[in-house]
XYZ file of C-alpha atoms in Angstrom:
486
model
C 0.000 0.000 0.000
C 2.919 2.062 0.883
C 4.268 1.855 -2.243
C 1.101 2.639 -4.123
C 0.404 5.825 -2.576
C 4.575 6.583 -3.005
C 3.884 5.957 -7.106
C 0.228 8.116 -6.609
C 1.769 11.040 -5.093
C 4.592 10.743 -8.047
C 1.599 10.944 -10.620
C 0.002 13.446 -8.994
C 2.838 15.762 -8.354
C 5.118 14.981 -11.589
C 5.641 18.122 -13.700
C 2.872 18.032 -16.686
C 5.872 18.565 -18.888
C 8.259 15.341 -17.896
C 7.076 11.496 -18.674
C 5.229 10.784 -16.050
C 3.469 14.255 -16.283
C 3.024 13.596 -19.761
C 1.182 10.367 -19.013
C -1.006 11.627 -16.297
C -2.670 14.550 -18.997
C -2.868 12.066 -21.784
C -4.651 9.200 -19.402
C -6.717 11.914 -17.620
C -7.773 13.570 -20.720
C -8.650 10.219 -22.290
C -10.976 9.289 -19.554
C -12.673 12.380 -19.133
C -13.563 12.085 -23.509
C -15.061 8.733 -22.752
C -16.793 9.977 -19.763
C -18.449 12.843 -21.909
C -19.091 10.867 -24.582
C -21.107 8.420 -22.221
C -22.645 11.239 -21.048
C -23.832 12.757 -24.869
C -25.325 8.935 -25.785
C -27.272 9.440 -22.078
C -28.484 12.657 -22.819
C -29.705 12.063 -26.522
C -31.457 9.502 -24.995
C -32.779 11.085 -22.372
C -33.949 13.806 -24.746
C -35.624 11.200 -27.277
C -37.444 9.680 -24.662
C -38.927 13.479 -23.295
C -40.026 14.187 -27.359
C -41.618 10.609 -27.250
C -43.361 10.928 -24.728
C -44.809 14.976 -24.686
C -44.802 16.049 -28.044
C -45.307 12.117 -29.529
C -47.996 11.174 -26.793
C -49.481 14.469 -25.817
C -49.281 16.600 -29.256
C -49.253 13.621 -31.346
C -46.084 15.566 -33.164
C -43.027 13.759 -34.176
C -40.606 16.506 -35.386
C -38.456 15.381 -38.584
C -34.848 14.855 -37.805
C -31.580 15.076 -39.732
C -30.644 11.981 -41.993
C -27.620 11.010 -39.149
C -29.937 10.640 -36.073
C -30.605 7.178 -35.321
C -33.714 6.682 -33.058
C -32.814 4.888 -29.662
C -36.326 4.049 -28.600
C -37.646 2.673 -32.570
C -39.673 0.009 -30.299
C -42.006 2.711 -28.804
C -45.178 3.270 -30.809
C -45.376 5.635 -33.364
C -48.111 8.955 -33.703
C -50.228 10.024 -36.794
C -53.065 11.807 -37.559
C -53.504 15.330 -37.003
C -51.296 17.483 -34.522
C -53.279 18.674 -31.822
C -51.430 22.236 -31.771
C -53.845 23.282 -28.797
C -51.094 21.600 -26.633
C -48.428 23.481 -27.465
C -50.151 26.510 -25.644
C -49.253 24.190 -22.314
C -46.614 22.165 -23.002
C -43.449 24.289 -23.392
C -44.702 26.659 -19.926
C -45.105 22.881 -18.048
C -41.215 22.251 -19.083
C -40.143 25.866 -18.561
C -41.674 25.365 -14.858
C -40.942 21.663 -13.771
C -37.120 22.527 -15.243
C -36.979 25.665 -13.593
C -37.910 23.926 -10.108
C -35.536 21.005 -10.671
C -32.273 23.850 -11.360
C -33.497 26.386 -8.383
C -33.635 23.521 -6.043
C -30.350 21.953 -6.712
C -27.945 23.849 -9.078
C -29.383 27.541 -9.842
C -25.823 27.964 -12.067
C -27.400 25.490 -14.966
C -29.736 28.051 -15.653
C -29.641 29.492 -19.299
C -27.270 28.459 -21.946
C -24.644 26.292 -19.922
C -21.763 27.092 -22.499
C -21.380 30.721 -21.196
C -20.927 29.314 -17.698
C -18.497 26.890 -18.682
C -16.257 29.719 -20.030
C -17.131 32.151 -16.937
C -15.348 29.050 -14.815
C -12.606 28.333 -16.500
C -11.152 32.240 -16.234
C -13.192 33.376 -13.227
C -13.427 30.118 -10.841
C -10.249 28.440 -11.388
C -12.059 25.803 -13.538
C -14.499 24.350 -10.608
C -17.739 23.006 -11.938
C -19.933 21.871 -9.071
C -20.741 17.686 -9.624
C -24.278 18.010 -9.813
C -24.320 20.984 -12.289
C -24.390 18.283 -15.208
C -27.564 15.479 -14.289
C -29.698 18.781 -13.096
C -28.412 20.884 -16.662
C -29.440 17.437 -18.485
C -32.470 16.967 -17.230
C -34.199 20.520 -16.955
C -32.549 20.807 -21.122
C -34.368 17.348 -21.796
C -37.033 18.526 -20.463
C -37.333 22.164 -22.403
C -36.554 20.506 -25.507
C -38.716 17.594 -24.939
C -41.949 19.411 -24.299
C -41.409 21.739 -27.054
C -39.068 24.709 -25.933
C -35.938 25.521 -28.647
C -32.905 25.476 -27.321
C -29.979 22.714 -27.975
C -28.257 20.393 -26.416
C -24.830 21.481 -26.630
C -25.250 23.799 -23.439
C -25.385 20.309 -20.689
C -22.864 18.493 -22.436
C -20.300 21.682 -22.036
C -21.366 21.299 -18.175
C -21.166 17.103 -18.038
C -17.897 17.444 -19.861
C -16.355 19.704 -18.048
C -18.045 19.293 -14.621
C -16.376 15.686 -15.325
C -13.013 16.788 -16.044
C -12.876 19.654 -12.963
C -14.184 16.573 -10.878
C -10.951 14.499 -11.716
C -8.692 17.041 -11.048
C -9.943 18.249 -8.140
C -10.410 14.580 -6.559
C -6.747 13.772 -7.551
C -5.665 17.464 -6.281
C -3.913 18.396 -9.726
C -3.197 22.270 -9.637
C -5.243 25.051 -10.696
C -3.950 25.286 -13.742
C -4.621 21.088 -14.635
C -7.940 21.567 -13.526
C -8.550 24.233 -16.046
C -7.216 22.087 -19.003
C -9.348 19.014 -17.738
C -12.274 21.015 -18.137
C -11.816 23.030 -21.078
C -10.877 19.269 -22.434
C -14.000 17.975 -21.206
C -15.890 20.477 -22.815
C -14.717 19.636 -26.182
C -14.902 16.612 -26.307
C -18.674 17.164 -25.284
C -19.324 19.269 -28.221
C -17.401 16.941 -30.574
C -18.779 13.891 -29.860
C -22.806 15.122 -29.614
C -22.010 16.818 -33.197
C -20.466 14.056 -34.599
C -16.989 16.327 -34.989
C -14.147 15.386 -33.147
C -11.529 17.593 -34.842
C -14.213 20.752 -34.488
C -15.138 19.600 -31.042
C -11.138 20.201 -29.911
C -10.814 23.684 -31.593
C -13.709 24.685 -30.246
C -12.822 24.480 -26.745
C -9.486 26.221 -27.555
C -11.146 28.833 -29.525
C -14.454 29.846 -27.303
C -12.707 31.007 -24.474
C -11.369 34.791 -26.689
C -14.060 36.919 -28.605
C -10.300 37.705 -31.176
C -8.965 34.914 -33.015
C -6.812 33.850 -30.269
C -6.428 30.154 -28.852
C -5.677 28.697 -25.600
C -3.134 26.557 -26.765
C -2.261 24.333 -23.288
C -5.859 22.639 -24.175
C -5.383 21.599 -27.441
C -3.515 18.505 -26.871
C -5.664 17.414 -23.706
C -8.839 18.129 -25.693
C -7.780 16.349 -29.172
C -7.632 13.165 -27.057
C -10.468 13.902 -25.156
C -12.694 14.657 -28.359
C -11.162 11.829 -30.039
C -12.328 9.059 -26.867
C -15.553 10.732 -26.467
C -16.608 10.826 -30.152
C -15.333 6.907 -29.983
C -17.867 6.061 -27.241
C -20.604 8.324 -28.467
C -20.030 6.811 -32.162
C -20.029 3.379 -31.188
C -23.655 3.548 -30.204
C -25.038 6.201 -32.293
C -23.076 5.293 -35.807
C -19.667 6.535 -37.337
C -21.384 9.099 -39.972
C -22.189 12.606 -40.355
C -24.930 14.081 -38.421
C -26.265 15.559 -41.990
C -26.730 13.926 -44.938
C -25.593 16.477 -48.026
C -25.869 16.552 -51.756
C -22.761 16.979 -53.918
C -22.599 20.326 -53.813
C -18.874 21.678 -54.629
C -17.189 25.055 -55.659
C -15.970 25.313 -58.981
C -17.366 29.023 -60.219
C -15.728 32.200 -59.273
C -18.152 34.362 -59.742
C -20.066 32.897 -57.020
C -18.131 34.856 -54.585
C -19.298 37.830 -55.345
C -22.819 36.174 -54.269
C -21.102 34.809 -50.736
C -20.131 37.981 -50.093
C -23.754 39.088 -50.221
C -24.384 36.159 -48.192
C -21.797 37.541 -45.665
C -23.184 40.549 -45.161
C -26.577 39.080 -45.011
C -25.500 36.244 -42.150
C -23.085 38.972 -40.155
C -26.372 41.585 -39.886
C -28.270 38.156 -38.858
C -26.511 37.347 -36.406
C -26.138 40.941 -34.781
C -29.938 40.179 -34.680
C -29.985 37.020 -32.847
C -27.600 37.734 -30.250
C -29.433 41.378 -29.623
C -33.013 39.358 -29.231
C -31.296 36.567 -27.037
C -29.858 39.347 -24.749
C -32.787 41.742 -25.180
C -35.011 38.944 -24.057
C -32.526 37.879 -21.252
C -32.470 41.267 -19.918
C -36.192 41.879 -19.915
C -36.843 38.349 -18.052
C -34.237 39.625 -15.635
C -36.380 42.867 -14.765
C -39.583 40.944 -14.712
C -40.969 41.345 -11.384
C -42.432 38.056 -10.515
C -41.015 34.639 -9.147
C -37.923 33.894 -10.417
C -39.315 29.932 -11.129
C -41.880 31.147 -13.340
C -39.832 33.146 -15.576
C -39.070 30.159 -17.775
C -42.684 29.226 -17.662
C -43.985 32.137 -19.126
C -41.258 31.600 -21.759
C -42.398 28.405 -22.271
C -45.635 29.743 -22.761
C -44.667 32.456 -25.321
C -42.862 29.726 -27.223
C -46.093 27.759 -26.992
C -47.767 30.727 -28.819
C -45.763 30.894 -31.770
C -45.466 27.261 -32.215
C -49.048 26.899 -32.549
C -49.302 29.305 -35.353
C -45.589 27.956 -36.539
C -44.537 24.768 -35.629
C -41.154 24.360 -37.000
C -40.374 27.285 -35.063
C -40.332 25.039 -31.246
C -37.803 21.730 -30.781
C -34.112 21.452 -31.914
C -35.122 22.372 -35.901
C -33.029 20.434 -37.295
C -35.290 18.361 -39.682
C -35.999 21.729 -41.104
C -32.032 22.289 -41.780
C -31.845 18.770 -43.163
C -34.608 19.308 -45.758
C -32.936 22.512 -46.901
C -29.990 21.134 -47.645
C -32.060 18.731 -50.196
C -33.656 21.882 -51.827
C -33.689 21.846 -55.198
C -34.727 24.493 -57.249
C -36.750 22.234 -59.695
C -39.255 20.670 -57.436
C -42.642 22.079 -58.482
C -44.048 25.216 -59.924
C -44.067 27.593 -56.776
C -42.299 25.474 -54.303
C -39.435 28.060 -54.356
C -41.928 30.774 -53.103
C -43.425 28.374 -50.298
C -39.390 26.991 -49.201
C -38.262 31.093 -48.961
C -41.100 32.051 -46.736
C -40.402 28.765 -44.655
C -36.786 29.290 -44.172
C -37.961 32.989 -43.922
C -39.645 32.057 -40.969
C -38.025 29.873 -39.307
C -35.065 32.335 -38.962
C -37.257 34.934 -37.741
C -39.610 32.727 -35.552
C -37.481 30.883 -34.385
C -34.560 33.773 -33.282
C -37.931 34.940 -31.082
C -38.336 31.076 -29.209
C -35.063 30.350 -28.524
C -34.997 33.993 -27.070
C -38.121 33.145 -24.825
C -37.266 29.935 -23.956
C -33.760 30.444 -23.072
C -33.344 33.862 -22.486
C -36.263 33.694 -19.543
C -33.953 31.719 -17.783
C -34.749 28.040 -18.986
C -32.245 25.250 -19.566
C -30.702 25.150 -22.755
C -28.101 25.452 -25.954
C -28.566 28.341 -27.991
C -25.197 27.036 -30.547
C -27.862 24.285 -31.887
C -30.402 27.060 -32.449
C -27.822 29.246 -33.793
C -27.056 26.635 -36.501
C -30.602 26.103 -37.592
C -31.038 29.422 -37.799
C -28.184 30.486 -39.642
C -28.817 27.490 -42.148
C -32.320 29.014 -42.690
C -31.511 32.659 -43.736
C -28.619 30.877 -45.845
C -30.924 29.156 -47.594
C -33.669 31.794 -48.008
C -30.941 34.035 -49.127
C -30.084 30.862 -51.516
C -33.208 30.966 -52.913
C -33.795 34.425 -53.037
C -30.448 34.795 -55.487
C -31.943 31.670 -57.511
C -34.947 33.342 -58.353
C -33.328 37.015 -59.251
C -30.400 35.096 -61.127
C -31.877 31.679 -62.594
C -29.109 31.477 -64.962
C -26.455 30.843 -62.653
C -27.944 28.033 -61.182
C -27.555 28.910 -57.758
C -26.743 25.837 -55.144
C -29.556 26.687 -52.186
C -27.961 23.573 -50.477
C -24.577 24.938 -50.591
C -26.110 28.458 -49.382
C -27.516 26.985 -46.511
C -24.671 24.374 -45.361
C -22.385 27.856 -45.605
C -25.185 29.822 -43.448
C -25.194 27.088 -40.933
C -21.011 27.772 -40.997
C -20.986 31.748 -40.683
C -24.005 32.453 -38.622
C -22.425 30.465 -35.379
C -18.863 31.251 -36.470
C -19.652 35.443 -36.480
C -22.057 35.275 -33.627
C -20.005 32.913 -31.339
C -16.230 34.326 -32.402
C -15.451 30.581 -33.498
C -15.035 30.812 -37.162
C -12.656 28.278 -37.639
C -13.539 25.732 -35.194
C -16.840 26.233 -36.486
C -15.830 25.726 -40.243
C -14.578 22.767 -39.648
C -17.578 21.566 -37.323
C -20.256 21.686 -40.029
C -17.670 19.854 -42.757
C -17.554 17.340 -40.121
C -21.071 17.298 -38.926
C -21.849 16.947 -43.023
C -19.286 14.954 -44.718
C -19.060 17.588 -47.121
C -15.811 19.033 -47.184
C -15.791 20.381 -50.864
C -17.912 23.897 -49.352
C -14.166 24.419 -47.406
C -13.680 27.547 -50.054
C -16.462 29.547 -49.693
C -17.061 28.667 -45.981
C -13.691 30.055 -45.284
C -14.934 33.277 -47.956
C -18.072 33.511 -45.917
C -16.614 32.773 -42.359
C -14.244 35.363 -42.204
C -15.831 38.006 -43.926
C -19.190 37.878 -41.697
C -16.842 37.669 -38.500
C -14.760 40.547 -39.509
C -18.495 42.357 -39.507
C -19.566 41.500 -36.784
C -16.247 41.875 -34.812
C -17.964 43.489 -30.910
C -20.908 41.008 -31.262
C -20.420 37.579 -29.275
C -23.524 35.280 -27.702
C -21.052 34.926 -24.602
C -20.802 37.378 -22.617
C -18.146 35.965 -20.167
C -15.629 36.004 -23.629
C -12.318 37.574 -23.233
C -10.580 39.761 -25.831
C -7.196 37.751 -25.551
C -5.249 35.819 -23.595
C -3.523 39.089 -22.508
C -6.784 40.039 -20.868
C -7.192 36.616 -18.983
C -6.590 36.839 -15.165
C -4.833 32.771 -15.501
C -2.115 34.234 -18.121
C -2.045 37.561 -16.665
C 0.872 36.517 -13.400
C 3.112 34.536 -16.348
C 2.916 37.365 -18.619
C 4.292 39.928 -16.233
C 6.921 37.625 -14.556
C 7.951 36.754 -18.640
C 8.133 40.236 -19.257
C 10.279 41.468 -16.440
C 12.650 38.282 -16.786
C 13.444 39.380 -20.052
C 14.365 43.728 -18.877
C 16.836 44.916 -16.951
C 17.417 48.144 -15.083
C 19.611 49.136 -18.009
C 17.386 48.386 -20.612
C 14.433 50.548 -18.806
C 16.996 53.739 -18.191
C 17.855 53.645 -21.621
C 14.558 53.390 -23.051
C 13.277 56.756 -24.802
């Protein structure tokens, strides 16, 4: 025994850059990616099983999914007939209020959008994530989503990931700094294995942490192996394929830049929108003078209201995204009319839910929102161009698999983690050209808007870097050096 806690108090207290250090990150980092990815198959199954049963039993409304999504409860009877939209006026304000109870009672930090709190703890809290933060953020999210509200899912699995990750390191007493990577590793490889994108999943916890293109580069290497275990496990029961199935779509005309660039300038004023209605929303909700525990409700209950009129406006959405990327332009006489003022509203509509349903305080993504809705005004915009310039044979697909890329990237300051992340989520790498064109142009637009408000500008600005920075700077001047300076 003595000789066991001897080589445990070597492994915790080796330096992370010598062997043994070395082995401790890599083993730690690969155990907290299968331990997220366990926890992404729980909750998509979990969140299944809340659709099933409210909108599938009570609303008798089974929302279309994308082509990738295998159904893990098949068994379960299926619902037909006619959609009894009277229940949405109840539904979404029951989840708002049972979810609201559930995350005042135990956890009141896994309120709203979960991926702004992850970042808030990794600069502000020394990377602690409280252990029941991610089963109460699952469940209250399950049960939004699953009784109608529209929000996504990536907002728990930041908080089971990296709730997992500051769990190890704090159990095994690993420093501050450790703890930080664990989670920040955890949290990718969340992301990446729930969107099917391991290589995305690892940037993006690198990336989200700065609203410039900056990087926290200690967590790459931690959350590559991470991403790359948890998208493994999550994989293995959910299928090795993209999350979207695409057409063949591929660049191969110049001119159609000038057209992105339009579409740039169309996604960047888009997504100034969405992240002012979140906020605007949030903000009101705040003021509200009532019981904090029925602020989600009423959300609910506004969300309710326009999904009765508009139902592809409530749920995830991304059936809607999926049958976009089909669009052709030859389908029937009109049908490019009816699929512009679909996508048309589903942008619009669906920017005001995920404002209400989130924003009031309920539990809940707002990236998987952002996607659909960015894929939505791509595609309108898509088919807008189509009809003004039939002879260049516009791609709406392509338009709205690069909408889905630029809309997050501008509004969340990920561009390229995000770039990558739909190619992967896809299987469509030949868009890499004008996603990039796109990307980058929108983000340079939309440079002082970010959905996360606990952002940095830099790692300059971060309070972790902020002692090494100094103590690098005045290792490197002497007394001389400052007298003789101008």
């Amino acid at each position: 025994m003595t000789r066991i806690k001897d080589w445990m108090d070597e492994f915790r207290n080796a330096p992370a850059s010598e062997g043994l250090g070395i082995a401790r990150t890599l083993v730690l980092s690969a155990v907290v990616g299968m331990v997220a990815g366990l926890g992404a198959v729980l909750l998509v199954s979990l969140l299944q099983l809340s659709q099933w049963f409210f909108l599938g039993c009570l609303a008798n409304y089974t929302p279309t999914t994308p082509a990738g999504e295998p159904e893990m409860f098949h068994h379960l009877p299926a619902f037909g007939g006619e959609v009894r939209r009277w229940a949405f006026l109840l539904l979404p304000a029951i989840g708002g209020l049972v979810s609201s109870v559930i995350v005042l009672k135990f956890a009141p930090e896994a309120e709203g959008h979960g991926t702004d709190a992850a970042i808030e703890a990794y600069h502000f809290r020394g990377g602690k994530v409280r252990p029941v933060v991610p089963p109460v953020k699952a469940v209250a999210t399950a049960l939004v989503i699953g009784t109608g509200g529209s929000a996504g899912c990536e907002g728990p699995i930041t908080q089971i990931g990296s709730g997992f990750g500051s769990a190890v390191a704090s159990m095994l007493g690993l420093p501050v700094r450790e703890r930080r990577v664990l989670m920040a590793a955890g949290m990718g490889a969340g992301v990446g294995a729930l969107f099917h994108a391991p290589m995305a999943g690892a940037l993006f916890a690198a990336e989200v942490l700065y609203r410039d293109l900056d990087l926290e580069y200690e967590v790459l290497v931690p959350s590559i192996i991470a991403s790359v275990s948890g998208y493994a496990v999550f994989s293995k029961v959910f299928g090795f394929h993209p999350l979207f199935e695409t057409p063949e779509n591929f660049f191969y005309r110049p001119r159609m830049l000038l057209l992105y660039i339009l579409l740039a300038v169309i996604l960047a004023g888009g997504a100034r929108f969405y992240t002012w209605s979140f906020y605007r929303a949030h903000d009101v909700f705040k003021r509200l003078k009532i019981p904090h525990v029925l602020k989600p409700a009423l959300g609910g209950l506004l969300t309710g209201i326009v999904g009765f009129f508009f139902l592809p406006a409530i749920g995830s959405g991304y059936g809607v995204i999926q049958d976009a990327l089909r669009y052709e332009p030859h389908f029937a006489p009109g049908a490019g009319k009816a699929a512009f003022m679909l996508l048309a509203g589903v942008f619009a509509l669906k920017t005001l839910t995920t404002s209400f349903s989130v924003g009031s305080g309920g539990s809940g993504g707002i990236f998987g929102p952002a996607i659909v809705v960015g894929g939505a005004l791509g595609g309108a915009a898509g088919i807008a161009f189509s009809g003004l310039l039939p002879s260049w044979s516009v791609p709406v697909g392509a338009f709205t698999l690069v909408g889905m890329v630029a809309f997050f990237g501008c509004a969340a300051k990920t561009p390229i983690s995000t770039i990558l992340m739909v190619g992967e989520m896809t299987g469509n790498y030949r868009l890499l050209v004008p996603s990039m064109w796109v990307c980058i142009i929108a983000y340079m637009l939309s440079r002082k808007v970010s959905l996360y408000r606990s952002q940095l500008p830099s790692r300059f600005d971060a309070p972790v870097h902020r002692g090494r920075m100094i103590s690098g700077a005045l290792n490197s001047v002497t007394v001389k050096h400052l007298l003789e300076a101008p």
